[in-house]
Structure formats: structure tokens, C-alpha cells
Coordinates of C-alpha atoms in Angstrom, one line a residue:
Chain A
X27 CA 19.3 -19.3 -2.9
X28 CA 16.9 -16.9 -4.7
X29 CA 16.6 -13.3 -3.9
X30 CA 13.0 -12.6 -3.2
X31 CA 13.2 -8.8 -3.1
X32 CA 10.3 -7.0 -4.7
X33 CA 8.4 -10.1 -5.7
X34 CA 5.1 -11.4 -4.7
X35 CA 6.0 -14.8 -3.1
X36 CA 4.7 -17.5 -0.8
X37 CA 7.1 -19.5 1.2
X38 CA 6.6 -22.5 3.6
X39 CA 8.5 -21.5 6.7
X40 CA 9.2 -25.0 8.0
X41 CA 10.5 -26.1 4.5
X42 CA 12.8 -23.1 4.5
X43 CA 14.1 -24.1 7.9
X44 CA 14.9 -27.6 6.5
X45 CA 17.5 -25.9 4.2
X46 CA 19.5 -24.5 7.1
X47 CA 22.3 -26.9 8.1
X48 CA 24.5 -24.6 10.4
X49 CA 23.7 -23.2 13.8
X50 CA 23.8 -19.4 14.5
X51 CA 23.8 -18.6 10.8
X52 CA 20.7 -16.5 10.1
X53 CA 19.4 -16.6 6.6
X54 CA 17.3 -14.0 4.9
X55 CA 13.8 -15.1 4.0
X56 CA 12.4 -11.8 2.9
X57 CA 13.0 -8.1 2.7
X58 CA 10.3 -5.4 3.2
X59 CA 10.3 -1.9 4.3
X60 CA 14.0 -1.8 5.0
X61 CA 13.6 -4.8 7.3
X62 CA 14.9 -8.4 6.9
X63 CA 12.9 -11.4 7.9
X64 CA 15.5 -14.0 8.9
X65 CA 15.4 -17.7 9.8
X66 CA 18.0 -19.4 12.1
X67 CA 18.7 -22.7 13.8
X68 CA 20.3 -22.3 17.1
X69 CA 21.9 -24.5 19.7
X70 CA 23.9 -23.7 22.8
X71 CA 24.6 -20.0 23.4
X72 CA 25.7 -16.9 21.5
X73 CA 27.6 -14.0 23.2
X74 CA 26.2 -11.0 25.1
X75 CA 25.4 -8.0 22.8
X76 CA 23.0 -5.3 22.2
X77 CA 21.7 -3.3 19.1
X78 CA 21.9 0.4 19.7
X79 CA 19.3 1.5 17.2
X80 CA 17.4 -1.6 16.3
X81 CA 14.5 -3.4 18.0
X82 CA 14.4 -7.2 17.5
X83 CA 11.5 -9.5 17.2
X84 CA 11.8 -13.3 17.6
X85 CA 9.1 -15.9 16.7
X86 CA 9.9 -19.5 17.9
X87 CA 8.9 -22.2 15.4
X88 CA 10.5 -25.1 17.2
X89 CA 11.8 -25.6 20.8
X90 CA 12.3 -23.1 23.4
X91 CA 14.4 -19.9 23.2
X92 CA 16.0 -18.8 26.4
X93 CA 17.1 -15.1 26.3
X94 CA 19.2 -13.8 29.2
X95 CA 19.1 -10.2 30.2
X96 CA 21.1 -8.5 32.9
X97 CA 18.1 -8.9 35.3
X98 CA 16.6 -12.2 34.3
X99 CA 15.8 -14.7 31.6
X100 CA 12.8 -15.1 29.4
X101 CA 11.7 -18.3 27.8
X102 CA 10.0 -18.2 24.5
X103 CA 8.3 -21.4 23.3
X104 CA 7.0 -22.6 20.0
X105 CA 4.3 -20.3 18.9
X106 CA 5.3 -17.5 21.1
X107 CA 7.1 -14.3 20.2
X108 CA 9.7 -12.0 22.0
X109 CA 10.5 -8.4 21.5
X110 CA 13.7 -6.8 22.5
X111 CA 13.8 -3.0 22.5
X112 CA 17.0 -1.3 21.1
X113 CA 19.8 -0.9 23.5
X114 CA 19.0 -3.9 25.8
X115 CA 21.8 -6.2 26.4
X116 CA 20.9 -9.9 25.8
X117 CA 22.3 -13.4 25.2
X118 CA 20.3 -15.9 23.3
X119 CA 20.7 -19.6 24.2
X120 CA 19.0 -22.9 24.2
X121 CA 18.7 -25.6 26.8
X122 CA 20.9 -28.0 24.7
X123 CA 18.2 -28.5 22.1
X124 CA 18.0 -27.2 18.5
X125 CA 15.7 -24.3 18.3
X126 CA 14.2 -22.7 15.3
X127 CA 13.7 -18.9 15.3
X128 CA 12.3 -16.2 12.9
X129 CA 13.9 -12.8 13.4
X130 CA 12.5 -9.5 12.1
X131 CA 14.9 -6.5 12.3
X132 CA 16.3 -3.6 10.2
X133 CA 18.4 -4.5 7.3
X134 CA 21.4 -2.9 9.0
X135 CA 21.2 -4.9 12.1
X136 CA 24.6 -6.5 12.9
X137 CA 24.4 -10.1 14.1
X138 CA 26.1 -9.6 17.5
X139 CA 25.8 -5.7 17.7
X140 CA 29.3 -4.0 18.1
X141 CA 30.7 -7.2 19.6
X142 CA 32.6 -9.5 17.3
X143 CA 33.0 -13.2 18.0
X144 CA 34.0 -16.3 16.0
X145 CA 30.2 -17.0 15.7
X146 CA 29.5 -13.5 14.3
X147 CA 28.0 -13.6 10.7
X148 CA 29.1 -10.6 8.7
X149 CA 27.2 -11.2 5.5
X150 CA 23.8 -12.8 5.5
X151 CA 22.7 -15.2 2.8
X152 CA 19.3 -15.6 1.3
X153 CA 17.4 -18.7 1.6
Chain B
X2 CA -5.3 -4.1 26.1
X3 CA -1.8 -3.2 27.1
X4 CA 0.6 -1.2 25.0
X5 CA 3.7 -3.2 24.7
X6 CA 5.8 -0.5 23.2
X7 CA 9.4 -0.3 24.4
X8 CA 9.2 -3.3 26.7
X9 CA 10.8 -6.7 26.7
X10 CA 7.9 -9.1 26.3
X11 CA 6.9 -12.6 25.4
X12 CA 3.5 -13.3 24.0
X13 CA 1.7 -16.5 23.0
X14 CA 0.5 -15.8 19.5
X15 CA -2.4 -18.3 19.6
X16 CA -3.6 -17.0 22.9
X17 CA -3.6 -13.4 21.5
X18 CA -5.8 -14.6 18.6
X19 CA -8.3 -16.1 21.1
X20 CA -9.0 -12.5 22.2
X21 CA -10.1 -11.4 18.8
X22 CA -13.8 -11.5 18.3
X23 CA -14.4 -9.5 15.1
X24 CA -13.4 -10.3 11.5
X25 CA -11.3 -7.9 9.5
X26 CA -10.3 -5.9 12.5
X27 CA -6.4 -6.1 12.9
X28 CA -5.0 -5.7 16.4
X29 CA -1.5 -4.4 17.2
X30 CA 0.6 -7.1 18.9
X31 CA 3.8 -5.2 18.9
X32 CA 5.6 -2.1 17.6
X33 CA 9.2 -2.2 16.5
X34 CA 11.4 -0.1 14.2
X35 CA 8.3 2.0 13.0
X36 CA 6.6 -1.2 12.0
X37 CA 3.4 -2.8 13.5
X38 CA 3.0 -6.5 14.0
X39 CA -0.8 -7.1 13.8
X40 CA -3.1 -10.0 14.2
X41 CA -6.5 -10.5 12.5
X42 CA -9.1 -13.1 12.0
X43 CA -10.7 -12.9 8.6
X44 CA -13.5 -14.6 6.8
X45 CA -15.1 -13.7 3.4
X46 CA -13.4 -11.1 1.4
X47 CA -12.1 -7.5 1.9
X48 CA -12.0 -5.0 -0.9
X49 CA -9.4 -4.4 -3.6
X50 CA -6.7 -2.1 -2.6
X51 CA -2.9 -1.3 -2.7
X52 CA -0.5 0.4 -0.3
X53 CA 1.6 2.9 -2.3
X54 CA 4.6 3.1 -0.1
X55 CA 4.4 -0.1 2.1
X56 CA 5.3 -3.7 1.6
X57 CA 3.2 -6.2 3.5
X58 CA 4.1 -9.5 5.0
X59 CA 1.4 -12.1 6.1
X60 CA 2.0 -15.2 8.1
X61 CA -0.9 -17.6 8.3
X62 CA -1.5 -19.3 11.7
X63 CA -4.7 -21.1 10.8
X64 CA -6.5 -21.9 7.6
X65 CA -5.7 -20.7 4.1
X66 CA -5.4 -17.1 3.0
X67 CA -6.4 -16.5 -0.6
X68 CA -4.9 -13.4 -2.1
X69 CA -6.3 -12.1 -5.4
X70 CA -4.0 -10.1 -7.7
X71 CA -4.9 -8.7 -11.1
X72 CA -3.2 -11.7 -12.8
X73 CA -3.9 -14.5 -10.4
X74 CA -4.5 -15.8 -6.9
X75 CA -2.0 -17.1 -4.3
X76 CA -2.9 -19.6 -1.6
X77 CA -1.1 -19.2 1.7
X78 CA -1.5 -22.0 4.1
X79 CA -0.9 -22.5 7.8
X80 CA 2.8 -22.1 8.4
X81 CA 3.4 -20.1 5.2
X82 CA 4.1 -16.5 4.6
X83 CA 3.2 -14.1 1.8
X84 CA 5.0 -10.9 0.7
X85 CA 3.2 -8.2 -1.3
X86 CA 5.5 -5.4 -2.5
X87 CA 4.3 -1.8 -2.3
X88 CA 1.9 -0.7 -5.1
X89 CA 0.5 -4.1 -6.0
X90 CA -3.2 -4.2 -5.9
X91 CA -4.7 -7.2 -4.0
X92 CA -7.8 -8.5 -2.4
X93 CA -7.5 -10.8 0.7
X94 CA -10.2 -13.4 1.1
X95 CA -10.9 -16.9 2.5
X96 CA -12.7 -19.9 1.2
X97 CA -15.6 -19.3 3.7
X98 CA -13.5 -20.5 6.6
X99 CA -12.0 -18.4 9.5
X100 CA -8.4 -17.6 8.9
X101 CA -5.9 -16.3 11.4
X102 CA -3.2 -13.9 10.0
X103 CA -0.2 -12.0 11.2
X104 CA 0.7 -8.9 9.4
X105 CA 4.0 -7.0 9.4
X106 CA 3.9 -3.5 7.9
X107 CA 4.9 0.1 8.6
X108 CA 3.0 2.0 11.3
X109 CA 1.5 4.4 8.8
X110 CA -0.1 1.6 6.7
X111 CA -3.8 2.2 6.1
X112 CA -6.0 -0.9 6.3
X113 CA -7.3 -0.6 2.8
X114 CA -5.0 1.7 1.3
X115 CA -6.6 4.8 -0.2
X116 CA -9.9 3.0 -0.6
X117 CA -12.5 3.4 2.1
X118 CA -15.1 0.9 2.8
X119 CA -17.5 0.0 5.7
X120 CA -14.9 -2.6 6.6
X121 CA -12.1 -0.2 6.8
X122 CA -10.5 0.1 10.3
X123 CA -9.2 3.7 10.9
X124 CA -7.7 3.2 14.3
X125 CA -6.0 0.0 15.3
X126 CA -6.3 -1.2 18.9
X127 CA -3.7 -3.0 20.8
X128 CA -4.2 -6.6 21.9

């Protein structure tokens, strides 16, 4: 889609989600201050990973995001946000439903940290 | 309130807004990657200003955010986001209603750029 870098722009977040047809394939909505704002639809589970130098923020726009940590699981519902500090191992998953998430993280953040998997996205597209 | 720096945490965004009692007084919800995520209730208008080195993102959670630029005005409704690149002069305002906004911007971002006004907040509190 269009590259919105360095433009004033307004976007409807729900409408942008409607364009996403694949799970676990984050799309870039915006770039600012060396961060990407990404949108993703997820269902099922991703693999365990961590990001050594990047904190991550998730905002849930639909459904409930389950995040497994080594010592427990958080549930983040629609209208809630989750912060994961750098270095903390985690595994995102859903309870079988489709969940819509916004992620805010540095541009260089790898999808699944230093772990590679068939679900790992190497190059993020704009939406 | 509590300082959430470097913790895993889940927050209900609407509930956090409920704690805010003053207009034009952004509160820090989270810190990550040298950015602050802030929440504010606004009503009426702020002053014209720009941020020389910081891009700003606004997500509207209630109402409609009007943003004046030198060559026009954008309207950002509930569920929409607005990006303002660094250096672009702008004036946020509402159409008389109370509007709830989330802002994502670098920690060092001054409330009203290099302009000072009675509404200017110098030290942001956590919520």
C-alpha cells in the first residue's frame, strides 16, 4: 500500500485491519521517531521469543490477546494495552479466536527476535 | 500514580482515562524505547506550536480531534489516528466537546514545543 512516512495523515484503524488477510503478518501503519506502528491479525499461537534491545507495546482492538511468560500468562482484552520490556521471553497466542492487535516497537525489531520459524516475517509491508 | 517503567503490565485504556480530571494535562501511561505513551482529555483549543525533532502520533478514543495546520484542518474521529511529522506547526482543538486522545512521542517532547503558555505542562505525571 502507500508509504506514509513523513506525511501528515489520518487513518481509520479498523478499516486498515480490514485489509489484512493473513494471520501473524504484521503490516506497517506508520513510522515515527524510528518506531513502527504495526497492525496484525493473529489466531492460534506464535513461538517463544524475546527482543534483546526493544520494548514492545500491544494494543488490542478486537478479541483477547493471551501472552505467555515463563512465570504466567496475561490476558489483554479489547481496549487494553500490554507492555513487554526488552529481554523478556514471551509467546503470543489467542484462545482460538481471531484477535486484532496494534504493535509499537523500534523499526529494527525482528518479528520473532533471534528465533526463526516458518511464521517469521522478514520484511514488513506497509498497509 | 504508579510508575510502570520496565514492568510487564496490562492496562485498560478507558479506565485510565477515567482518572484524568483536567483538560490539556497529558499523563504518562507507559514508557518504552525512549518514548512516552500519554493520555489526555482535551476541550477547546491549545496554542499553535511545533516540535523540531519529534514526530507525534495521536489515537482518538472518544470524540473528534480537530488539528489545524497552516494550510488546512484534519478531523480525527474515535478509532482513527493522526501522524504529525516533526517541524510541522499545528494547533489541536475540539468542537466544544471533550475528546480523549492517546499520544505517542519521544520522552523529551515538550508539551507546546518552544512556545510557553499558561496551559503548557512542564512535568508530566504518571497515571
